[in-house]
Amino acid sequence: MCTLSWVYHGSNHYEVYFNRDEQRSRLPALEPQRLVIDGIQCVMPIDPVGGGSWISTNEHGVTVCLLNYYQGQTPSGALVSRGMIIKRLANSCSSQTVDSRLLAMDLSAFAPFTVVSFDTRRTANETVLWTWDGHELSRSHACAPIVSAALHFEEARDYRVELFSELMGTLSRDRFGRQFHQTHDDNYPHLSPLMKRNDARTVSFTSVVVSSSKQEMNYQSIDDNRNVDFQTHLSCQRNDVVAQGVFK
């Protein structure tokens, strides 16, 4: 399971939140890295298994997120890691560019996924959800939160949507997103945004803040007791030095 949500504060300020849930047997991710892709400064954590990522942001203020779509049908034949989609889209100058690049891609070697992108040129009501179901790429309106799950999908989606709506109605706009992603319910640990199952758990929380004065990615590695065991943040500016990260 993974969970994505976002909030827009006016026309030039947005925040994106992403809980990454993984099998306990999967190798830990590489903390966010600064990469220059075709001359564009990008920041993203790296999955050491496939070499790709699940979230990126760049110097244009464009953030791209990818979640697995387990309800689709996996194409036959050899597959390319879905995380490489993020690397192909990471240096886009706008969400419209993300759209056009996705439409031009041959997706036949990728397992099903969903992609959502954000920038300051689109409003919250214009956020687009792209879904590759293994046969067809479709476009729809994106509504937060978006949930990805191989098990208990409908239950987890309904639980998290209801919780998101509840918090949105009781907390300020600058608080409910983080509170939502940090929520763990001992009665429903497998459905909570901060998820825990015998075979899988939430391993990291990533947030991106883009505004006229700030452009950064914040990353928290989460241990088996749901505590933050490591955190870092990187800004994404054209003159930032490219840095080599460490495994965590």
PDB file of N, CA and C in Angstrom, residues 36-104:
ATOM      1  N   VAL A  36      20.952  15.906 -11.852  1.00  0.00           N
ATOM      2  CA  VAL A  36      20.764  16.806 -13.000  1.00  0.00           C
ATOM      3  C   VAL A  36      20.389  15.935 -14.194  1.00  0.00           C
ATOM      4  N   ILE A  37      19.181  16.121 -14.695  1.00  0.00           N
ATOM      5  CA  ILE A  37      18.664  15.342 -15.815  1.00  0.00           C
ATOM      6  C   ILE A  37      18.425  16.285 -16.988  1.00  0.00           C
ATOM      7  N   ASP A  38      19.231  16.125 -18.023  1.00  0.00           N
ATOM      8  CA  ASP A  38      19.151  17.016 -19.192  1.00  0.00           C
ATOM      9  C   ASP A  38      19.204  18.477 -18.781  1.00  0.00           C
ATOM     10  N   GLY A  39      20.097  18.771 -17.832  1.00  0.00           N
ATOM     11  CA  GLY A  39      20.326  20.151 -17.420  1.00  0.00           C
ATOM     12  C   GLY A  39      19.369  20.677 -16.381  1.00  0.00           C
ATOM     13  N   ILE A  40      18.408  19.869 -15.943  1.00  0.00           N
ATOM     14  CA  ILE A  40      17.418  20.313 -14.967  1.00  0.00           C
ATOM     15  C   ILE A  40      17.710  19.683 -13.612  1.00  0.00           C
ATOM     16  N   GLN A  41      17.758  20.525 -12.577  1.00  0.00           N
ATOM     17  CA  GLN A  41      17.981  20.052 -11.224  1.00  0.00           C
ATOM     18  C   GLN A  41      16.735  19.339 -10.698  1.00  0.00           C
ATOM     19  N   CYS A  42      16.909  18.083 -10.262  1.00  0.00           N
ATOM     20  CA  CYS A  42      15.809  17.279  -9.741  1.00  0.00           C
ATOM     21  C   CYS A  42      16.208  16.687  -8.394  1.00  0.00           C
ATOM     22  N   VAL A  43      15.215  16.422  -7.573  1.00  0.00           N
ATOM     23  CA  VAL A  43      15.438  15.770  -6.284  1.00  0.00           C
ATOM     24  C   VAL A  43      14.478  14.599  -6.176  1.00  0.00           C
ATOM     25  N   MET A  44      14.991  13.431  -5.770  1.00  0.00           N
ATOM     26  CA  MET A  44      14.139  12.251  -5.605  1.00  0.00           C
ATOM     27  C   MET A  44      14.841  11.217  -4.747  1.00  0.00           C
ATOM     28  N   PRO A  45      14.091  10.455  -3.933  1.00  0.00           N
ATOM     29  CA  PRO A  45      14.660   9.259  -3.301  1.00  0.00           C
ATOM     30  C   PRO A  45      14.794   8.175  -4.359  1.00  0.00           C
ATOM     31  N   ILE A  46      15.653   7.201  -4.118  1.00  0.00           N
ATOM     32  CA  ILE A  46      15.926   6.160  -5.111  1.00  0.00           C
ATOM     33  C   ILE A  46      15.633   4.782  -4.532  1.00  0.00           C
ATOM     34  N   ASP A  47      14.914   3.976  -5.301  1.00  0.00           N
ATOM     35  CA  ASP A  47      14.687   2.578  -4.952  1.00  0.00           C
ATOM     36  C   ASP A  47      15.875   1.776  -5.473  1.00  0.00           C
ATOM     37  N   PRO A  48      16.671   1.152  -4.600  1.00  0.00           N
ATOM     38  CA  PRO A  48      17.864   0.444  -5.057  1.00  0.00           C
ATOM     39  C   PRO A  48      17.550  -0.824  -5.841  1.00  0.00           C
ATOM     40  N   VAL A  49      16.323  -1.324  -5.745  1.00  0.00           N
ATOM     41  CA  VAL A  49      15.960  -2.539  -6.465  1.00  0.00           C
ATOM     42  C   VAL A  49      15.795  -2.256  -7.956  1.00  0.00           C
ATOM     43  N   GLY A  50      14.987  -1.262  -8.286  1.00  0.00           N
ATOM     44  CA  GLY A  50      14.725  -0.965  -9.691  1.00  0.00           C
ATOM     45  C   GLY A  50      15.479   0.237 -10.222  1.00  0.00           C
ATOM     46  N   GLY A  51      16.084   1.035  -9.326  1.00  0.00           N
ATOM     47  CA  GLY A  51      16.843   2.200  -9.746  1.00  0.00           C
ATOM     48  C   GLY A  51      16.006   3.427 -10.003  1.00  0.00           C
ATOM     49  N   GLY A  52      14.689   3.325  -9.844  1.00  0.00           N
ATOM     50  CA  GLY A  52      13.808   4.460 -10.085  1.00  0.00           C
ATOM     51  C   GLY A  52      13.363   5.109  -8.796  1.00  0.00           C
ATOM     52  N   SER A  53      12.196   5.746  -8.824  1.00  0.00           N
ATOM     53  CA  SER A  53      11.678   6.440  -7.651  1.00  0.00           C
ATOM     54  C   SER A  53      10.160   6.429  -7.684  1.00  0.00           C
ATOM     55  N   TRP A  54       9.568   7.000  -6.645  1.00  0.00           N
ATOM     56  CA  TRP A  54       8.116   7.115  -6.558  1.00  0.00           C
ATOM     57  C   TRP A  54       7.677   8.570  -6.443  1.00  0.00           C
ATOM     58  N   ILE A  55       8.629   9.476  -6.213  1.00  0.00           N
ATOM     59  CA  ILE A  55       8.294  10.895  -6.120  1.00  0.00           C
ATOM     60  C   ILE A  55       9.517  11.725  -6.483  1.00  0.00           C
ATOM     61  N   SER A  56       9.300  12.814  -7.214  1.00  0.00           N
ATOM     62  CA  SER A  56      10.391  13.722  -7.585  1.00  0.00           C
ATOM     63  C   SER A  56       9.861  15.148  -7.611  1.00  0.00           C
ATOM     64  N   THR A  57      10.772  16.092  -7.434  1.00  0.00           N
ATOM     65  CA  THR A  57      10.447  17.496  -7.661  1.00  0.00           C
ATOM     66  C   THR A  57      11.635  18.132  -8.361  1.00  0.00           C
ATOM     67  N   ASN A  58      11.420  19.249  -9.047  1.00  0.00           N
ATOM     68  CA  ASN A  58      12.518  19.850  -9.814  1.00  0.00           C
ATOM     69  C   ASN A  58      12.536  21.366  -9.694  1.00  0.00           C
ATOM     70  N   GLU A  59      13.538  21.960 -10.319  1.00  0.00           N
ATOM     71  CA  GLU A  59      13.748  23.407 -10.192  1.00  0.00           C
ATOM     72  C   GLU A  59      12.620  24.230 -10.800  1.00  0.00           C
ATOM     73  N   HIS A  60      11.771  23.625 -11.642  1.00  0.00           N
ATOM     74  CA  HIS A  60      10.607  24.321 -12.194  1.00  0.00           C
ATOM     75  C   HIS A  60       9.413  24.290 -11.243  1.00  0.00           C
ATOM     76  N   GLY A  61       9.578  23.626 -10.102  1.00  0.00           N
ATOM     77  CA  GLY A  61       8.466  23.514  -9.170  1.00  0.00           C
ATOM     78  C   GLY A  61       7.462  22.450  -9.559  1.00  0.00           C
ATOM     79  N   VAL A  62       7.895  21.478 -10.375  1.00  0.00           N
ATOM     80  CA  VAL A  62       7.018  20.389 -10.824  1.00  0.00           C
ATOM     81  C   VAL A  62       7.314  19.146  -9.988  1.00  0.00           C
ATOM     82  N   THR A  63       6.290  18.580  -9.397  1.00  0.00           N
ATOM     83  CA  THR A  63       6.405  17.365  -8.596  1.00  0.00           C
ATOM     84  C   THR A  63       5.621  16.251  -9.278  1.00  0.00           C
ATOM     85  N   VAL A  64       6.234  15.070  -9.373  1.00  0.00           N
ATOM     86  CA  VAL A  64       5.598  13.928 -10.017  1.00  0.00           C
ATOM     87  C   VAL A  64       5.589  12.756  -9.046  1.00  0.00           C
ATOM     88  N   CYS A  65       4.438  12.082  -8.925  1.00  0.00           N
ATOM     89  CA  CYS A  65       4.284  10.956  -8.006  1.00  0.00           C
ATOM     90  C   CYS A  65       3.745   9.741  -8.752  1.00  0.00           C
ATOM     91  N   LEU A  66       4.203   8.566  -8.356  1.00  0.00           N
ATOM     92  CA  LEU A  66       3.761   7.315  -8.962  1.00  0.00           C
ATOM     93  C   LEU A  66       3.379   6.316  -7.879  1.00  0.00           C
ATOM     94  N   LEU A  67       2.243   5.648  -8.083  1.00  0.00           N
ATOM     95  CA  LEU A  67       1.792   4.576  -7.207  1.00  0.00           C
ATOM     96  C   LEU A  67       1.493   3.352  -8.063  1.00  0.00           C
ATOM     97  N   ASN A  68       1.746   2.184  -7.514  1.00  0.00           N
ATOM     98  CA  ASN A  68       1.373   0.952  -8.205  1.00  0.00           C
ATOM     99  C   ASN A  68      -0.144   0.854  -8.295  1.00  0.00           C
ATOM    100  N   TYR A  69      -0.628   0.304  -9.423  1.00  0.00           N
ATOM    101  CA  TYR A  69      -2.063   0.104  -9.618  1.00  0.00           C
ATOM    102  C   TYR A  69      -2.325  -1.394  -9.694  1.00  0.00           C
ATOM    103  N   TYR A  70      -2.570  -1.975  -8.536  1.00  0.00           N
ATOM    104  CA  TYR A  70      -2.672  -3.428  -8.446  1.00  0.00           C
ATOM    105  C   TYR A  70      -3.951  -3.977  -9.061  1.00  0.00           C
ATOM    106  N   GLN A  71      -4.914  -3.097  -9.351  1.00  0.00           N
ATOM    107  CA  GLN A  71      -6.171  -3.561  -9.904  1.00  0.00           C
ATOM    108  C   GLN A  71      -6.102  -3.732 -11.425  1.00  0.00           C
ATOM    109  N   GLY A  72      -4.978  -3.388 -12.022  1.00  0.00           N
ATOM    110  CA  GLY A  72      -4.791  -3.586 -13.458  1.00  0.00           C
ATOM    111  C   GLY A  72      -4.284  -4.990 -13.756  1.00  0.00           C
ATOM    112  N   GLN A  73      -3.917  -5.213 -15.016  1.00  0.00           N
ATOM    113  CA  GLN A  73      -3.398  -6.508 -15.457  1.00  0.00           C
ATOM    114  C   GLN A  73      -1.977  -6.323 -15.969  1.00  0.00           C
ATOM    115  N   THR A  74      -1.055  -7.050 -15.376  1.00  0.00           N
ATOM    116  CA  THR A  74       0.354  -6.916 -15.741  1.00  0.00           C
ATOM    117  C   THR A  74       0.607  -7.472 -17.142  1.00  0.00           C
ATOM    118  N   PRO A  75       1.255  -6.695 -18.016  1.00  0.00           N
ATOM    119  CA  PRO A  75       1.569  -7.196 -19.363  1.00  0.00           C
ATOM    120  C   PRO A  75       2.496  -8.405 -19.299  1.00  0.00           C
ATOM    121  N   SER A  76       2.433  -9.245 -20.307  1.00  0.00           N
ATOM    122  CA  SER A  76       3.324 -10.394 -20.382  1.00  0.00           C
ATOM    123  C   SER A  76       4.703  -9.951 -20.858  1.00  0.00           C
ATOM    124  N   GLY A  77       5.695 -10.791 -20.620  1.00  0.00           N
ATOM    125  CA  GLY A  77       7.052 -10.488 -21.059  1.00  0.00           C
ATOM    126  C   GLY A  77       7.863  -9.799 -19.984  1.00  0.00           C
ATOM    127  N   ALA A  78       9.110  -9.469 -20.345  1.00  0.00           N
ATOM    128  CA  ALA A  78      10.016  -8.796 -19.407  1.00  0.00           C
ATOM    129  C   ALA A  78       9.506  -7.392 -19.096  1.00  0.00           C
ATOM    130  N   LEU A  79       9.631  -7.000 -17.830  1.00  0.00           N
ATOM    131  CA  LEU A  79       9.113  -5.710 -17.384  1.00  0.00           C
ATOM    132  C   LEU A  79      10.244  -4.783 -16.959  1.00  0.00           C
ATOM    133  N   VAL A  80       9.997  -3.489 -17.126  1.00  0.00           N
ATOM    134  CA  VAL A  80      10.886  -2.439 -16.643  1.00  0.00           C
ATOM    135  C   VAL A  80      10.290  -1.903 -15.342  1.00  0.00           C
ATOM    136  N   SER A  81      11.129  -1.579 -14.369  1.00  0.00           N
ATOM    137  CA  SER A  81      10.646  -1.049 -13.099  1.00  0.00           C
ATOM    138  C   SER A  81       9.798   0.200 -13.317  1.00  0.00           C
ATOM    139  N   ARG A  82       8.644   0.243 -12.664  1.00  0.00           N
ATOM    140  CA  ARG A  82       7.757   1.399 -12.795  1.00  0.00           C
ATOM    141  C   ARG A  82       8.413   2.676 -12.298  1.00  0.00           C
ATOM    142  N   GLY A  83       9.356   2.538 -11.367  1.00  0.00           N
ATOM    143  CA  GLY A  83      10.030   3.710 -10.848  1.00  0.00           C
ATOM    144  C   GLY A  83      10.815   4.478 -11.896  1.00  0.00           C
ATOM    145  N   MET A  84      11.136   3.822 -13.018  1.00  0.00           N
ATOM    146  CA  MET A  84      11.857   4.519 -14.082  1.00  0.00           C
ATOM    147  C   MET A  84      10.964   5.530 -14.790  1.00  0.00           C
ATOM    148  N   ILE A  85       9.646   5.383 -14.647  1.00  0.00           N
ATOM    149  CA  ILE A  85       8.724   6.381 -15.193  1.00  0.00           C
ATOM    150  C   ILE A  85       9.006   7.741 -14.559  1.00  0.00           C
ATOM    151  N   ILE A  86       9.233   7.744 -13.251  1.00  0.00           N
ATOM    152  CA  ILE A  86       9.522   9.001 -12.560  1.00  0.00           C
ATOM    153  C   ILE A  86      10.792   9.634 -13.110  1.00  0.00           C
ATOM    154  N   LYS A  87      11.832   8.825 -13.330  1.00  0.00           N
ATOM    155  CA  LYS A  87      13.068   9.392 -13.873  1.00  0.00           C
ATOM    156  C   LYS A  87      12.852   9.987 -15.264  1.00  0.00           C
ATOM    157  N   ARG A  88      11.967   9.407 -16.045  1.00  0.00           N
ATOM    158  CA  ARG A  88      11.695   9.925 -17.384  1.00  0.00           C
ATOM    159  C   ARG A  88      10.895  11.226 -17.343  1.00  0.00           C
ATOM    160  N   LEU A  89      10.132  11.414 -16.279  1.00  0.00           N
ATOM    161  CA  LEU A  89       9.262  12.586 -16.182  1.00  0.00           C
ATOM    162  C   LEU A  89       9.813  13.674 -15.269  1.00  0.00           C
ATOM    163  N   ALA A  90      10.855  13.362 -14.501  1.00  0.00           N
ATOM    164  CA  ALA A  90      11.290  14.226 -13.404  1.00  0.00           C
ATOM    165  C   ALA A  90      11.693  15.623 -13.841  1.00  0.00           C
ATOM    166  N   ASN A  91      12.247  15.782 -15.047  1.00  0.00           N
ATOM    167  CA  ASN A  91      12.732  17.093 -15.480  1.00  0.00           C
ATOM    168  C   ASN A  91      11.705  17.879 -16.283  1.00  0.00           C
ATOM    169  N   SER A  92      10.450  17.488 -16.229  1.00  0.00           N
ATOM    170  CA  SER A  92       9.393  18.194 -16.973  1.00  0.00           C
ATOM    171  C   SER A  92       9.246  19.622 -16.471  1.00  0.00           C
ATOM    172  N   CYS A  93       8.986  20.542 -17.378  1.00  0.00           N
ATOM    173  CA  CYS A  93       8.886  21.953 -17.021  1.00  0.00           C
ATOM    174  C   CYS A  93       7.479  22.346 -16.574  1.00  0.00           C
ATOM    175  N   SER A  94       6.498  21.444 -16.716  1.00  0.00           N
ATOM    176  CA  SER A  94       5.125  21.712 -16.300  1.00  0.00           C
ATOM    177  C   SER A  94       4.369  20.398 -16.224  1.00  0.00           C
ATOM    178  N   SER A  95       3.208  20.434 -15.599  1.00  0.00           N
ATOM    179  CA  SER A  95       2.359  19.255 -15.572  1.00  0.00           C
ATOM    180  C   SER A  95       1.852  18.899 -16.966  1.00  0.00           C
ATOM    181  N   GLN A  96       1.673  19.907 -17.803  1.00  0.00           N
ATOM    182  CA  GLN A  96       1.267  19.639 -19.184  1.00  0.00           C
ATOM    183  C   GLN A  96       2.339  18.851 -19.922  1.00  0.00           C
ATOM    184  N   THR A  97       3.596  19.149 -19.631  1.00  0.00           N
ATOM    185  CA  THR A  97       4.687  18.378 -20.231  1.00  0.00           C
ATOM    186  C   THR A  97       4.656  16.935 -19.744  1.00  0.00           C
ATOM    187  N   VAL A  98       4.382  16.734 -18.455  1.00  0.00           N
ATOM    188  CA  VAL A  98       4.227  15.380 -17.923  1.00  0.00           C
ATOM    189  C   VAL A  98       3.142  14.643 -18.697  1.00  0.00           C
ATOM    190  N   ASP A  99       2.015  15.303 -18.920  1.00  0.00           N
ATOM    191  CA  ASP A  99       0.906  14.697 -19.653  1.00  0.00           C
ATOM    192  C   ASP A  99       1.329  14.266 -21.048  1.00  0.00           C
ATOM    193  N   SER A 100       1.957  15.177 -21.772  1.00  0.00           N
ATOM    194  CA  SER A 100       2.326  14.878 -23.153  1.00  0.00           C
ATOM    195  C   SER A 100       3.391  13.787 -23.228  1.00  0.00           C
ATOM    196  N   ARG A 101       4.322  13.769 -22.282  1.00  0.00           N
ATOM    197  CA  ARG A 101       5.353  12.729 -22.279  1.00  0.00           C
ATOM    198  C   ARG A 101       4.748  11.355 -21.992  1.00  0.00           C
ATOM    199  N   LEU A 102       3.822  11.300 -21.043  1.00  0.00           N
ATOM    200  CA  LEU A 102       3.166  10.030 -20.756  1.00  0.00           C
ATOM    201  C   LEU A 102       2.415   9.506 -21.978  1.00  0.00           C
ATOM    202  N   LEU A 103       1.712  10.393 -22.648  1.00  0.00           N
ATOM    203  CA  LEU A 103       0.940   9.994 -23.825  1.00  0.00           C
ATOM    204  C   LEU A 103       1.842   9.482 -24.947  1.00  0.00           C
ATOM    205  N   ALA A 104       3.080   9.970 -24.988  1.00  0.00           N
ATOM    206  CA  ALA A 104       4.005   9.566 -26.050  1.00  0.00           C
ATOM    207  C   ALA A 104       4.793   8.311 -25.714  1.00  0.00           C
TER     208      ALA A 104
END
